[in-house]
Short mmCIF file of C-alpha atoms and ligand atoms in Angstrom, two decimals:
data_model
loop_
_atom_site.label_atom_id
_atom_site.label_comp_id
_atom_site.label_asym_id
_atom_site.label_seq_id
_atom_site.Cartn_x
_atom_site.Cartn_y
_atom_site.Cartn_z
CA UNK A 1 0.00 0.00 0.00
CA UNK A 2 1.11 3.23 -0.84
CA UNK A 3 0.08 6.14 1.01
CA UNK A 4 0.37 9.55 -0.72
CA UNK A 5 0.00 13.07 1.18
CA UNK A 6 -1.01 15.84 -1.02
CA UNK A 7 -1.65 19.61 0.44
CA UNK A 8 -2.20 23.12 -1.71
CA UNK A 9 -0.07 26.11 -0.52
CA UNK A 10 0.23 29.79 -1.12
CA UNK A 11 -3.01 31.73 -3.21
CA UNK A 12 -5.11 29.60 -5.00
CA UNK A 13 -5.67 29.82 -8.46
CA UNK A 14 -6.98 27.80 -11.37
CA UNK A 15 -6.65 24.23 -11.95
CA UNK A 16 -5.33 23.53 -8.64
CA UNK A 17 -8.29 20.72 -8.83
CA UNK A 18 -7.33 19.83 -11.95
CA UNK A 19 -3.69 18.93 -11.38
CA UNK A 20 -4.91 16.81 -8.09
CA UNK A 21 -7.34 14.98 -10.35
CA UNK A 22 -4.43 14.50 -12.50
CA UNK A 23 -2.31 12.78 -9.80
CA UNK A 24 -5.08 10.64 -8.70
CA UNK A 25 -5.92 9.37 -11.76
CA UNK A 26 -2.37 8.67 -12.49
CA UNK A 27 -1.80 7.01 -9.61
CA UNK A 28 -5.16 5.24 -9.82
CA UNK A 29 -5.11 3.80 -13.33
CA UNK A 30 -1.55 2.37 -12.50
CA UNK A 31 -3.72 -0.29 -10.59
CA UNK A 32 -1.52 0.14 -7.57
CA UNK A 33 -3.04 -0.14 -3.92
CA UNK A 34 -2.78 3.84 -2.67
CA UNK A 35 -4.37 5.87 -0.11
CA UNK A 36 -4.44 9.53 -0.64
CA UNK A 37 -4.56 11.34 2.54
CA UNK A 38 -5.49 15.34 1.89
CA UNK A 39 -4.32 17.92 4.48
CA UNK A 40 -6.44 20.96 4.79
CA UNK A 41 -5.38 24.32 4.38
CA UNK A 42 -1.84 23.87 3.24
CA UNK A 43 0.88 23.88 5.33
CA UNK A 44 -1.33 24.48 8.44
CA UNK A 45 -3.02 21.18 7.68
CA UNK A 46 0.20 19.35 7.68
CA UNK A 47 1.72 20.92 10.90
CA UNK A 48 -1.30 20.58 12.94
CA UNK A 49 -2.12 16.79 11.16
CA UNK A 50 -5.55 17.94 9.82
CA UNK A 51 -5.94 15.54 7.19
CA UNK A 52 -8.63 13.45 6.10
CA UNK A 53 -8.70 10.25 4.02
CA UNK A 54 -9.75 11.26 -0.18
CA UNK A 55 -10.96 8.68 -2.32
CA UNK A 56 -11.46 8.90 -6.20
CA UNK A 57 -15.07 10.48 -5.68
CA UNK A 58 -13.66 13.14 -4.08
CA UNK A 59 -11.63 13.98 -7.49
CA UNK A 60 -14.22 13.68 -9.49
CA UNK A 61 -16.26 15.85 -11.29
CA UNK A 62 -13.13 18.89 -10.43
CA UNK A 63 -11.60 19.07 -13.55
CA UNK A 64 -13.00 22.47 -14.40
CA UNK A 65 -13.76 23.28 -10.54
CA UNK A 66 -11.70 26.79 -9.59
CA UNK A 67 -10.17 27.05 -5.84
CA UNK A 68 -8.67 23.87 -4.23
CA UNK A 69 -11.03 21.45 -2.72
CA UNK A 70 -8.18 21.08 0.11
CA UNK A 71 -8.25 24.50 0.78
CA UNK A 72 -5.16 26.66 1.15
CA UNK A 73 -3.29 29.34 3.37
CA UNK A 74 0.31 31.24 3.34
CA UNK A 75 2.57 29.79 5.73
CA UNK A 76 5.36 32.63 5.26
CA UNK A 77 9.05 30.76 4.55
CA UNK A 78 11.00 33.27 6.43
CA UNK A 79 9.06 32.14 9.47
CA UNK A 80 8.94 28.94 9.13
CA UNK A 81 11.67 27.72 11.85
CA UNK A 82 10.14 30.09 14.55
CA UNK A 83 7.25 28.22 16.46
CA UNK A 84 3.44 28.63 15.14
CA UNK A 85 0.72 30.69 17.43
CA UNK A 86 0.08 27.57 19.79
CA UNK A 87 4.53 27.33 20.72
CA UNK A 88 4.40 24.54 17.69
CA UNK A 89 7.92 23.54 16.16
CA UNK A 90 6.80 23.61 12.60
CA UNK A 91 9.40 21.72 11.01
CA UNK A 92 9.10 18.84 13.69
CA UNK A 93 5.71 18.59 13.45
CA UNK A 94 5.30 18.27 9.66
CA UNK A 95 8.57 15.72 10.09
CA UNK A 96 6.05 13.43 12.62
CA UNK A 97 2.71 13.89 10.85
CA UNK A 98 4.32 12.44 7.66
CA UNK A 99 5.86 9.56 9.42
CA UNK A 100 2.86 9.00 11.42
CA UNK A 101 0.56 8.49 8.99
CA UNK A 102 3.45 6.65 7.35
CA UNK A 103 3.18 8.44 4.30
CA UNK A 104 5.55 7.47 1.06
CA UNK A 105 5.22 10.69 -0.50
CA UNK A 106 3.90 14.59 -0.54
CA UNK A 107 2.63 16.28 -3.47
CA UNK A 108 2.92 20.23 -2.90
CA UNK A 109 1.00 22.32 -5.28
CA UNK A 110 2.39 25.72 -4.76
CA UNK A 111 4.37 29.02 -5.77
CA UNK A 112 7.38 30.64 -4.98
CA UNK A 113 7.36 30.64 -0.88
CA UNK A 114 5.59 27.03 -0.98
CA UNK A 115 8.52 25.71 -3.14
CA UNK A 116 11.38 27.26 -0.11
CA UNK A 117 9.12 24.92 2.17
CA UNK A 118 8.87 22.27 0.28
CA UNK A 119 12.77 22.20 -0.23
CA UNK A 120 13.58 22.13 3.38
CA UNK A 121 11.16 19.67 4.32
CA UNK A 122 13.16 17.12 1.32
CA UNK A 123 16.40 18.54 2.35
CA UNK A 124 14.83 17.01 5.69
CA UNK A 125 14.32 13.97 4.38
CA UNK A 126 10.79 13.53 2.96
CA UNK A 127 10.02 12.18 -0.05
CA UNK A 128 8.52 15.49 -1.92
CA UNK A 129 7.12 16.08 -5.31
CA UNK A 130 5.71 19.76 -5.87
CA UNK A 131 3.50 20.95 -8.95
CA UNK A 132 3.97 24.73 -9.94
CA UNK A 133 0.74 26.56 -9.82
CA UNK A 134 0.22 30.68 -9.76
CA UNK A 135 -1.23 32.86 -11.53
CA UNK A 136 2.01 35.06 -11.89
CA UNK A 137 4.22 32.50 -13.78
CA UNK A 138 7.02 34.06 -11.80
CA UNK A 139 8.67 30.29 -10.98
CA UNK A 140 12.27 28.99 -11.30
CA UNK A 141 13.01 26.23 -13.90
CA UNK A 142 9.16 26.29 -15.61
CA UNK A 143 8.03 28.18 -18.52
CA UNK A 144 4.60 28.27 -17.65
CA UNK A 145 2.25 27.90 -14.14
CA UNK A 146 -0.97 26.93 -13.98
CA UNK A 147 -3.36 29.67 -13.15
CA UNK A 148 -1.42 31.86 -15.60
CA UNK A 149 -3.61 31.11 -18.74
CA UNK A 150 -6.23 31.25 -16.88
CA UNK A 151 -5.82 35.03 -15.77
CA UNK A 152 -4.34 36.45 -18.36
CA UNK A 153 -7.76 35.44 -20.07
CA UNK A 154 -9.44 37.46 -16.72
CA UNK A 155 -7.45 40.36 -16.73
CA UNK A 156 -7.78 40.77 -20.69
CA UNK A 157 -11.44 40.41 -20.94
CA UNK A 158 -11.45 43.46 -18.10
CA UNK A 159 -9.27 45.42 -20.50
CA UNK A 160 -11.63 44.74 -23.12
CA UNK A 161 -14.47 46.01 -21.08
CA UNK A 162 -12.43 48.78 -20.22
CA UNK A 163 -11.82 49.53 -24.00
CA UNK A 164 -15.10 50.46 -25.27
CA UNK A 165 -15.96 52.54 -22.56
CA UNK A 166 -12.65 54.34 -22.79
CA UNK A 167 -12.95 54.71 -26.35
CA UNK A 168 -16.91 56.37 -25.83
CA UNK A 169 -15.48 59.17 -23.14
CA UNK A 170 -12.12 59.63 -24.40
CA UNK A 171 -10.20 59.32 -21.79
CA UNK A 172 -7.27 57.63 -19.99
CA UNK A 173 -8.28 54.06 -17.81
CA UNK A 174 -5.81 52.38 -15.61
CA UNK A 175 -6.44 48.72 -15.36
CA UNK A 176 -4.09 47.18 -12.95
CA UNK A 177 -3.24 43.42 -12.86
CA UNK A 178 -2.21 40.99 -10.24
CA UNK A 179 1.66 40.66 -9.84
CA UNK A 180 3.83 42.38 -7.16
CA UNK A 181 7.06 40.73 -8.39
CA UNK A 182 6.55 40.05 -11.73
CA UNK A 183 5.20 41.73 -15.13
CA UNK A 184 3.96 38.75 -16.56
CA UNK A 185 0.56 38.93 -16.26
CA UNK A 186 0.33 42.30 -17.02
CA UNK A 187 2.23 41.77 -20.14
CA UNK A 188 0.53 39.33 -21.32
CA UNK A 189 -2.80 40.46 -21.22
CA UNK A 190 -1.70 44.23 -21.91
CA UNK A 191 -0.73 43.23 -25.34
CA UNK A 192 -3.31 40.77 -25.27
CA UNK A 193 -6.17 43.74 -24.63
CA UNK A 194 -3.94 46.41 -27.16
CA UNK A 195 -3.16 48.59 -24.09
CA UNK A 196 -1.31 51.33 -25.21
CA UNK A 197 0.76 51.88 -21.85
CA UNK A 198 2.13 48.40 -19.90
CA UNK A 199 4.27 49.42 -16.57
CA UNK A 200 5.75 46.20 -15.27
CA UNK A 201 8.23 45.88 -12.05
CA UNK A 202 10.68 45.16 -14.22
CA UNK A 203 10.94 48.24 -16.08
CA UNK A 204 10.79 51.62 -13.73
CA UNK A 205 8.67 53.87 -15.35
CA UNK A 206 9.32 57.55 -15.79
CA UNK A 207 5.73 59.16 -15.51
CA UNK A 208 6.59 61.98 -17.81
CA UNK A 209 7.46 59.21 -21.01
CA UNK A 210 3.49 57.90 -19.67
CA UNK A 211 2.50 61.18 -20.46
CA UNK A 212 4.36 61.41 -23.49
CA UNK A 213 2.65 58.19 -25.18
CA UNK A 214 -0.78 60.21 -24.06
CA UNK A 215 -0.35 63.05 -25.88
CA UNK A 216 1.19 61.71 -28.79
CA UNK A 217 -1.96 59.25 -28.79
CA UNK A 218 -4.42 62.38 -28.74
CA UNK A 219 -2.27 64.74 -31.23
CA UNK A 220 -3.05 61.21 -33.47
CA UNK A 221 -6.73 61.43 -33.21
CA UNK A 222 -7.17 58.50 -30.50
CA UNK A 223 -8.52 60.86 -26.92
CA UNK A 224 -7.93 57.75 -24.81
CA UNK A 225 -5.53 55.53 -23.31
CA UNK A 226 -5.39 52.02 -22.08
CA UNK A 227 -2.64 51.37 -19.56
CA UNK A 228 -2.15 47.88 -17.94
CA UNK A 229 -0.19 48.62 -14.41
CA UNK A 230 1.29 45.57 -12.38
CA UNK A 231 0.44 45.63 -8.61
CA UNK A 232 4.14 46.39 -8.63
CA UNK A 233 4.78 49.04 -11.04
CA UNK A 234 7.70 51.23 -10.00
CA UNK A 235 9.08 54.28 -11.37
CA UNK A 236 12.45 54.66 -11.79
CA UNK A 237 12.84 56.99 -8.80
CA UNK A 238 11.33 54.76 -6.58
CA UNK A 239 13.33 51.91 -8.14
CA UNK A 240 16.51 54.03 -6.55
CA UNK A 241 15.17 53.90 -2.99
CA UNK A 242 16.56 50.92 -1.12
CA UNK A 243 13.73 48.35 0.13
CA UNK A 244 13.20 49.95 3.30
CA UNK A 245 13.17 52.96 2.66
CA UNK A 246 10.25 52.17 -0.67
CA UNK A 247 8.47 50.19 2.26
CA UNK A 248 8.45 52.70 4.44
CA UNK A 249 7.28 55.74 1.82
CA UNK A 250 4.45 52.56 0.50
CA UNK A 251 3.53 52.61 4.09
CA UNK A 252 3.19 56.05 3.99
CA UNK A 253 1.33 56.81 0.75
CA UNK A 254 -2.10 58.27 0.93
CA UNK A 255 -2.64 55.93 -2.31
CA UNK A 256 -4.03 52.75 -1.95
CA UNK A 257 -2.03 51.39 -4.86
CA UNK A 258 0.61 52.29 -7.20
CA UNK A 259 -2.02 52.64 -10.10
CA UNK A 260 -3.83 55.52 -7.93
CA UNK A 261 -0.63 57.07 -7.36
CA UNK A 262 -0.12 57.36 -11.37
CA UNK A 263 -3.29 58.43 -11.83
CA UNK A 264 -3.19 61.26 -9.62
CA UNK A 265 -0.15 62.16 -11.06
CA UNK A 266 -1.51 62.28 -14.77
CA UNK A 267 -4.91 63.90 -13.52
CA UNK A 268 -2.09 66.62 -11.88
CA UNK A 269 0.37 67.22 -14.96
CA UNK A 270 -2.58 66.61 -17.51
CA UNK A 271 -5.88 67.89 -16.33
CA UNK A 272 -6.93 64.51 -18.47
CA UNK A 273 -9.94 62.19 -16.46
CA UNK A 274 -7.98 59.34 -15.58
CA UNK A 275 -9.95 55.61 -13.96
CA UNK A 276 -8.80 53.03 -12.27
CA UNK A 277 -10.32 49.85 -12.42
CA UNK A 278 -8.81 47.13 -9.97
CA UNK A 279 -10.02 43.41 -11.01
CA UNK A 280 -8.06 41.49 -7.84
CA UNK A 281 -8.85 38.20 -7.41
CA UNK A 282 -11.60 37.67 -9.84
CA UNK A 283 -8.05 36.90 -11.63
CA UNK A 284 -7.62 34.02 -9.33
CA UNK A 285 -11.02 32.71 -9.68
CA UNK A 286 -13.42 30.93 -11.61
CA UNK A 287 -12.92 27.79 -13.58
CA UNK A 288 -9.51 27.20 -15.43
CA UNK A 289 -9.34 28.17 -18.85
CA UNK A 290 -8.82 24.89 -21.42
CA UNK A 291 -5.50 25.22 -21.61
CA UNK A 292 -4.66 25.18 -17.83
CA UNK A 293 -6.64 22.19 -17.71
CA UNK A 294 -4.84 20.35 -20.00
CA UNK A 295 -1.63 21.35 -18.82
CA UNK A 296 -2.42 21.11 -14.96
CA UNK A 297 -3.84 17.40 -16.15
CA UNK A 298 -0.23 16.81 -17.88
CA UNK A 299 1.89 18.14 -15.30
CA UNK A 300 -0.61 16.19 -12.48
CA UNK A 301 -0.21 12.70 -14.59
CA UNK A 302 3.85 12.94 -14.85
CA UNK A 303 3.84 13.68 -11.04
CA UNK A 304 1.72 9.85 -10.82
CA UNK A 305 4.36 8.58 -13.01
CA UNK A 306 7.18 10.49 -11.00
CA UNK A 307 5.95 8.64 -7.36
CA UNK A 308 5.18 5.02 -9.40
CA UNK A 309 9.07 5.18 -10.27
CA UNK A 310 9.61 6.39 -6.56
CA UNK A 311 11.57 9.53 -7.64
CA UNK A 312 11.70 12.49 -5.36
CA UNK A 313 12.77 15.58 -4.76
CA UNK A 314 11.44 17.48 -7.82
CA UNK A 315 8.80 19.64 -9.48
CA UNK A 316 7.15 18.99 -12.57
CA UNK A 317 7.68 21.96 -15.26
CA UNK A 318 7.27 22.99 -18.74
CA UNK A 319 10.66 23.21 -20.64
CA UNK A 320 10.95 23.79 -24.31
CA UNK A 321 7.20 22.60 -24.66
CA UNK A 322 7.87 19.08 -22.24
CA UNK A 323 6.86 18.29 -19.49
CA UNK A 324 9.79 17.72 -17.40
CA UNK A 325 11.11 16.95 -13.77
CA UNK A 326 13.57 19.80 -11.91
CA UNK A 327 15.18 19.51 -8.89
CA UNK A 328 13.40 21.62 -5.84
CA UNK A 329 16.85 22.70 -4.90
CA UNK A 330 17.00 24.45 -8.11
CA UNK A 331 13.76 26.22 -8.22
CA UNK A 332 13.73 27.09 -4.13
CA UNK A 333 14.62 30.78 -3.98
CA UNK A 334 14.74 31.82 -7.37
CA UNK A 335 11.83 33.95 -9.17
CA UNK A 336 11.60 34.24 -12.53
CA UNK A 337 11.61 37.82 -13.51
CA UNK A 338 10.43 38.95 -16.99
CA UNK A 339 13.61 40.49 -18.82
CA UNK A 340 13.30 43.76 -19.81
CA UNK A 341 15.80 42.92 -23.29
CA UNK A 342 13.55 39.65 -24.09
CA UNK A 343 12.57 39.20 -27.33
CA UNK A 344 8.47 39.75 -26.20
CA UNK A 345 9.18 43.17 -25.03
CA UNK A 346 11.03 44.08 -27.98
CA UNK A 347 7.78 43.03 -30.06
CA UNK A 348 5.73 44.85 -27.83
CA UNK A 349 7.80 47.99 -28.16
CA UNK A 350 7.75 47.34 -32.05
CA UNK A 351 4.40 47.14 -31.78
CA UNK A 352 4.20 50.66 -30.44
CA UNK A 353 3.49 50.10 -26.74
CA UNK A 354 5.35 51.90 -24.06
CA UNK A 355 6.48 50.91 -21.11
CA UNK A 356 7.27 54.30 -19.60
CA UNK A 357 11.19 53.82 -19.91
O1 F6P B 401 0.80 35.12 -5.86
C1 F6P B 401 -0.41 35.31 -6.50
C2 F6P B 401 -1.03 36.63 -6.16
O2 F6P B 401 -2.32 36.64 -6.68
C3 F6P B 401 -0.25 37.86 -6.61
O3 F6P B 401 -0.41 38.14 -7.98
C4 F6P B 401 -0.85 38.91 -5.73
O4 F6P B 401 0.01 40.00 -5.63
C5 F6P B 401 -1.02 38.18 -4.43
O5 F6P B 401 -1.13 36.80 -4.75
C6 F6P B 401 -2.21 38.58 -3.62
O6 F6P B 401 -2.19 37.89 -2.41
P1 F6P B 401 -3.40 37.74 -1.42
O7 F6P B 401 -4.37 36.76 -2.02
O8 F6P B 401 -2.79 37.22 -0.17
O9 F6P B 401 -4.03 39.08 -1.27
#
């Protein structure tokens, strides 16, 4: 009998369900005896051994399901060897709940901080196999996340909306997009949705060049603007200050995001009606576009075949367009940052879309 733990980490997103099913199933049709024990709420679930029993009813019918039927929550990395609320030595007491229940193998679905965790606790000795999901595609050693598809198609369909009214008033809309490391997202479904303007982390912006793109847009006949602004959009002054001090003046700002600080600073230098619209999670949400379910399903049925051959110690990513296996210490630690000389900004900027630099 093999017994398989399996736990979702970090902000949900799309196909989270999807990718368990696709474990399950891989496991399943291998004919094997398994148990799949699910722990609730992430990390949590594992350190205080809340965990019940799944069997294949439970995965089905949650292929195109949004959220995670395990539940999640963030169990922050950089706290992770200081005991929990109750005094609880985390690390020990995911170590014993695993050996308890006598459990072969954990699946972690997760992001960035999940994937630190999930290191340590094979660095620790447990047998670990991790699936990259978030919507920000901002992990080490994968070309694509789950979730990611799925938003872009979210975030662009609120650009579209955006558009036509826009277009009808003439004037300049804000739409900002999930992603406070990261420009993907915002990238993608900037083009995606023709915005005019896309301010990514990556790339400080210089507010007057945003203005610059406005009026040369209106001197050419089109009154309004589309800009697509990532959660963390910087400009390039800001990008001087050193972390603390850009905390601190965050902290400080009488603006509850970055995107109302730009538009108060167009609606200042312009006298233009600027609008922010703010979609949030409904990014995160709903059921996973087809392509994240295929993928998730892909990525889900290699991480079956990964446990059947007893290998450890990896995540299952998207190189080159296969599905392959990378070692967690490789991907622990590392983001992956959208490069400001790649070949899709170029395009974009050939395209005639500014990024404020
Ligand atoms: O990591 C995914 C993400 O959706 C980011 O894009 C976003 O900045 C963050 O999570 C929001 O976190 P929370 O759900 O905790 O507000």
């Amino acid at each position: 009998m093999r017994r398989i733990g399996m736990l979702t980490s970090g902000g949900d997103c799309q196909a989270l369900n999807a990718a368990m099913r696709g474990v399950v199933k891989s496991l399943f049709t291998s004919g094997e005896a398994i148990e799949i024990y699910g722990f609730l709420d992430g990390y949590k679930g594992l350190i205080n051994c809340n965990v019940r029993m799944l069997d294949g009813r439970d995965f089905s019918g949650i292929l195109t399901k949004g959220g995670t039927i395990l539940g999640t929550s963030r169990t922050p990395f950089k706290t992770i060897t200081e005991p929990d609320e109750n005094g609880v030595d985390k690390i020990a007491a995911m170590k014993q709940n695993y050996y308890k229940l006598g459990l072969e193998c954990l699946v972690v679905l997760g992001g960035n901080g999940t994937h630190k965790t999930a290191n340590l606790l094979s660095e620790e000795g447990l047998n670990v196999i991790t699936l990259p999901k978030t919507i920000d595609n901002d992990l080490w050693g994968t070309d694509m996340t789950f979730g990611f598809q799925s938003a872009v198609n979210i975030a662009t369909d609120a650009i579209d909306c955006i558009h036509t009214t826009a277009a009808s008033h003439g004037r300049v809309f804000i739409v900002e997009v999930m992603g406070h490391k990261v420009g993907w997202l915002t990238l993608n479904a900037g083009m995606a949705g023709g915005a005019d303007i896309i301010l990514v982390p990556e790339i400080p912006y210089d507010i007057n060049k945003v203005i610059s793109k406005i009026d040369e847009r209106d001197k050419r006949g089109s009154h309004f603007t589309i800009i697509a602004v990532a959660e963390g959009a910087i400009s390039k002054e800001d990008a001087k200050l050193s972390k603390k001090d850009y905390k601190e003046k965050l902290a400080k700002s009488p603006y509850p995001s970055v995107s109302y600080e730009i538009a108060a600073a167009i609606q200042k230098k312009t006298g233009r009606e600027v609008r922010v619209t703010v979609p949030g999670h409904m990014q995160r949400g709903g059921s996973p576009c087809p392509y994240d379910r295929v993928f998730a399903s892909r990525l889900g049925a290699e991480a079956g075949r990964l446990i059947l051959e007893e290998k450890y110690g990896f995540m299952v990513g998207y190189k080159n367009r296969e599905i392959v296996k990378v070692p967690l210490k490789d991907v622990a630690g590392k983001l992956k940052s959208l490069d400001a000389n790649s070949s899709i900004v170029k395009e974009a900027k050939w395209l005639g879309i500014s990024f404020g630099d």
